Every structure is written in C-alpha cells, then in structure tokens.
C-alpha cells in the first residue's frame, strides 16, 4: 500500500507543474520603468542597455560612470536574464517592489525600484535581492490527501490525459 501511495504521489507531482503564476505589473511610472528594466534584462542587446541607462535620473546617473551602470546591467542579465513577475508587494506611483522568477534557472528575486515623481520619471534607485520563493518565502506545505481522495484525483487526471491520447505505464 505504501508503494502505491508513493507512486500516486509521484505521478500527481509529475502531472502538475510547479510554476508560479505570472502577475502583470501596474501601469504606473514605477511599474512601467520596471517593465523596461525586465525587458532589457531579457535581451543581450547592447543598445537596450544603453537606452535603459539613458532613463536614469540625474542623481543616479551621477553616482557612477556610464560604464559601471552598463556593467551592473550585464551582471543582472547573467543572474536573472529573462524573468516573469510572480508578485507585487508594495507599490506607489513612484516605487515598486516586485518578485520575479528567472526563466533560465528558476531562481527568485525581489526588485525594488523608485522613479522621480516628475516626468520623464527617471529611474532614481534600484535594488535586487535573492528571494526564497514567488512571494519572498517558500510556499507553505500542503497537508497530504487521504488515499481515497488522491486516487479519485489521479483517476480523473489520467482519464483527461487518456482522452488526449496519452498512453503510458502507471
């Protein structure tokens, strides 16, 4: 019975992908700026990195050289690359804290970004921290299902897969 239960649990986990849900960024100056940052990180295009540095507010641009800012973007591209937003914790029109998942390695990060209040809403600050999961912490563990409920759900899932032409060994 333990072997069957273990097999049912493994099949259930294999059939249900463990992906975090993608969340849309808000249409605010900070949300739009973070969208530009994520679009830049998803490409290897030097022109997009140059364009992003060109949107920095004067105070941020003056803290370091243009070359240093471009190097930081390259480091973020290597660490995060293409990413999907899995949650937005805090937001105002000029600041945002968003959780993202790297599509390449599956790592989670929190990106915090602030922009100037006045147009053109230049990027005034940005920080990146590694996170434990889609909302900043690992998702809570679920209680195991009773055997009869697990068998019912597995039967329903296998029935749907069979209707789609799936064949295999259980």
Tab-separated table of C-alpha atoms in Angstrom:
chain	number	residue	atom	x	y	z
A	1	UNK	CA	0.000	0.000	0.000
A	2	UNK	CA	2.894	2.368	0.773
A	3	UNK	CA	4.373	1.716	-2.668
A	4	UNK	CA	1.075	2.508	-4.381
A	5	UNK	CA	0.640	5.678	-2.353
A	6	UNK	CA	4.181	6.785	-3.192
A	7	UNK	CA	3.585	6.043	-6.876
A	8	UNK	CA	0.332	8.017	-6.844
A	9	UNK	CA	2.077	10.978	-5.175
A	10	UNK	CA	4.911	10.926	-7.710
A	11	UNK	CA	2.503	10.778	-10.639
A	12	UNK	CA	0.440	13.602	-9.196
A	13	UNK	CA	3.503	15.793	-8.780
A	14	UNK	CA	4.798	14.968	-12.242
A	15	UNK	CA	1.461	15.798	-13.842
A	16	UNK	CA	1.070	19.179	-12.102
A	17	UNK	CA	3.857	21.621	-12.982
A	18	UNK	CA	5.153	23.613	-10.027
A	19	UNK	CA	5.225	27.067	-11.614
A	20	UNK	CA	4.481	30.357	-10.028
A	21	UNK	CA	1.686	32.350	-11.584
A	22	UNK	CA	2.694	35.363	-13.694
A	23	UNK	CA	1.423	38.728	-12.441
A	24	UNK	CA	1.028	41.906	-14.505
A	25	UNK	CA	2.937	44.995	-13.450
A	26	UNK	CA	0.793	48.021	-12.595
A	27	UNK	CA	0.566	50.838	-15.159
A	28	UNK	CA	2.308	53.445	-13.027
A	29	UNK	CA	5.543	55.317	-13.663
A	30	UNK	CA	7.394	52.824	-11.408
A	31	UNK	CA	5.651	49.775	-12.892
A	32	UNK	CA	6.388	50.932	-16.436
A	33	UNK	CA	10.047	51.582	-15.548
A	34	UNK	CA	10.360	48.110	-14.011
A	35	UNK	CA	8.853	46.684	-17.179
A	36	UNK	CA	11.620	48.411	-19.174
A	37	UNK	CA	14.258	47.005	-16.808
A	38	UNK	CA	12.889	43.457	-17.198
A	39	UNK	CA	12.699	43.825	-20.987
A	40	UNK	CA	16.333	44.941	-21.037
A	41	UNK	CA	17.444	42.023	-18.840
A	42	UNK	CA	15.706	39.593	-21.198
A	43	UNK	CA	17.867	40.642	-24.149
A	44	UNK	CA	21.598	40.655	-24.863
A	45	UNK	CA	21.230	43.809	-26.909
A	46	UNK	CA	23.810	46.496	-26.036
A	47	UNK	CA	21.534	49.224	-27.404
A	48	UNK	CA	18.750	48.329	-24.948
A	49	UNK	CA	21.201	48.556	-22.028
A	50	UNK	CA	22.398	51.954	-23.292
A	51	UNK	CA	18.791	53.109	-23.621
A	52	UNK	CA	17.979	51.954	-20.072
A	53	UNK	CA	20.955	53.836	-18.600
A	54	UNK	CA	19.690	56.876	-20.521
A	55	UNK	CA	16.455	56.759	-18.467
A	56	UNK	CA	18.283	57.073	-15.132
A	57	UNK	CA	17.538	60.172	-13.084
A	58	UNK	CA	20.377	62.683	-12.835
A	59	UNK	CA	21.222	61.710	-9.235
A	60	UNK	CA	21.567	58.011	-10.032
A	61	UNK	CA	23.456	58.646	-13.262
A	62	UNK	CA	25.994	60.814	-11.418
A	63	UNK	CA	26.756	58.220	-8.702
A	64	UNK	CA	28.823	56.073	-11.062
A	65	UNK	CA	30.195	56.116	-14.571
A	66	UNK	CA	28.084	55.050	-17.548
A	67	UNK	CA	30.416	52.057	-17.950
A	68	UNK	CA	29.755	50.992	-14.351
A	69	UNK	CA	25.986	51.171	-14.894
A	70	UNK	CA	26.323	49.074	-18.066
A	71	UNK	CA	28.430	46.507	-16.159
A	72	UNK	CA	25.699	46.285	-13.494
A	73	UNK	CA	23.089	45.612	-16.172
A	74	UNK	CA	25.290	42.842	-17.595
A	75	UNK	CA	25.601	41.271	-14.118
A	76	UNK	CA	21.828	41.376	-13.702
A	77	UNK	CA	21.409	39.831	-17.146
A	78	UNK	CA	23.718	36.989	-16.087
A	79	UNK	CA	21.979	36.482	-12.721
A	80	UNK	CA	18.355	36.998	-13.742
A	81	UNK	CA	18.046	37.227	-17.533
A	82	UNK	CA	14.519	36.775	-18.839
A	83	UNK	CA	12.142	36.751	-15.894
A	84	UNK	CA	8.459	36.628	-15.059
A	85	UNK	CA	6.790	38.699	-12.353
A	86	UNK	CA	5.304	36.425	-9.675
A	87	UNK	CA	4.081	39.078	-7.267
A	88	UNK	CA	3.992	42.765	-6.415
A	89	UNK	CA	4.353	43.528	-2.701
A	90	UNK	CA	4.439	47.264	-2.393
A	91	UNK	CA	3.693	49.970	-4.866
A	92	UNK	CA	3.072	53.659	-5.202
A	93	UNK	CA	3.124	55.605	-8.444
A	94	UNK	CA	6.863	56.212	-7.893
A	95	UNK	CA	8.039	52.992	-6.238
A	96	UNK	CA	7.534	49.269	-6.625
A	97	UNK	CA	8.773	46.028	-5.051
A	98	UNK	CA	8.179	43.039	-7.303
A	99	UNK	CA	9.067	39.356	-7.022
A	100	UNK	CA	10.407	37.806	-10.208
A	101	UNK	CA	11.418	34.302	-11.255
A	102	UNK	CA	14.339	33.799	-13.609
A	103	UNK	CA	13.118	31.710	-16.545
A	104	UNK	CA	16.595	30.307	-17.139
A	105	UNK	CA	17.496	28.997	-13.694
A	106	UNK	CA	14.225	29.309	-11.805
A	107	UNK	CA	15.723	31.492	-9.060
A	108	UNK	CA	13.548	34.090	-7.339
A	109	UNK	CA	14.490	37.728	-6.789
A	110	UNK	CA	12.911	40.883	-5.360
A	111	UNK	CA	13.445	44.002	-7.472
A	112	UNK	CA	12.790	47.356	-5.823
A	113	UNK	CA	12.684	50.434	-7.989
A	114	UNK	CA	11.925	54.126	-7.476
A	115	UNK	CA	11.434	56.810	-10.097
A	116	UNK	CA	11.322	60.595	-9.997
A	117	UNK	CA	7.852	61.990	-9.337
A	118	UNK	CA	8.076	64.457	-12.227
A	119	UNK	CA	8.095	63.392	-15.872
A	120	UNK	CA	10.028	61.841	-17.526
A	121	UNK	CA	10.095	59.715	-14.313
A	122	UNK	CA	13.789	58.830	-14.469
A	123	UNK	CA	14.938	55.784	-12.501
A	124	UNK	CA	16.138	57.182	-9.151
A	125	UNK	CA	17.094	53.921	-7.441
A	126	UNK	CA	17.057	50.171	-7.859
A	127	UNK	CA	18.000	47.205	-5.682
A	128	UNK	CA	17.915	43.458	-6.226
A	129	UNK	CA	17.803	40.759	-3.553
A	130	UNK	CA	17.510	37.000	-3.842
A	131	UNK	CA	14.205	35.589	-2.522
A	132	UNK	CA	13.161	32.170	-1.238
A	133	UNK	CA	10.085	31.795	-3.420
A	134	UNK	CA	7.454	33.552	-5.521
A	135	UNK	CA	6.229	35.756	-2.684
A	136	UNK	CA	9.528	36.126	-0.856
A	137	UNK	CA	9.140	32.926	1.132
A	138	UNK	CA	8.751	29.281	0.303
A	139	UNK	CA	5.105	28.338	-0.240
A	140	UNK	CA	3.543	26.595	2.754
A	141	UNK	CA	3.480	22.813	2.663
A	142	UNK	CA	0.092	21.289	1.905
A	143	UNK	CA	-1.371	18.559	4.078
A	144	UNK	CA	-1.317	15.133	2.389
A	145	UNK	CA	-4.561	13.993	0.814
A	146	UNK	CA	-6.404	10.952	2.130
A	147	UNK	CA	-5.843	7.843	-0.035
A	148	UNK	CA	-9.374	7.804	-1.455
A	149	UNK	CA	-9.218	11.485	-2.493
A	150	UNK	CA	-5.765	11.035	-4.017
A	151	UNK	CA	-6.982	8.010	-6.005
A	152	UNK	CA	-10.068	9.952	-7.184
A	153	UNK	CA	-7.981	12.922	-8.349
A	154	UNK	CA	-5.394	10.708	-10.029
A	155	UNK	CA	-8.138	8.743	-11.791
A	156	UNK	CA	-9.714	11.962	-13.067
A	157	UNK	CA	-6.348	13.320	-14.253
A	158	UNK	CA	-5.409	10.077	-16.002
A	159	UNK	CA	-8.866	9.999	-17.611
A	160	UNK	CA	-8.294	13.502	-19.029
A	161	UNK	CA	-4.828	12.512	-20.256
A	162	UNK	CA	-6.223	9.347	-21.853
A	163	UNK	CA	-8.856	11.383	-23.681
A	164	UNK	CA	-5.997	13.484	-25.123
A	165	UNK	CA	-4.250	10.374	-26.452
A	166	UNK	CA	-1.739	9.874	-23.624
A	167	UNK	CA	-0.522	6.324	-23.152
A	168	UNK	CA	1.965	5.059	-20.622
A	169	UNK	CA	2.554	2.803	-17.685
A	170	UNK	CA	1.178	3.513	-14.216
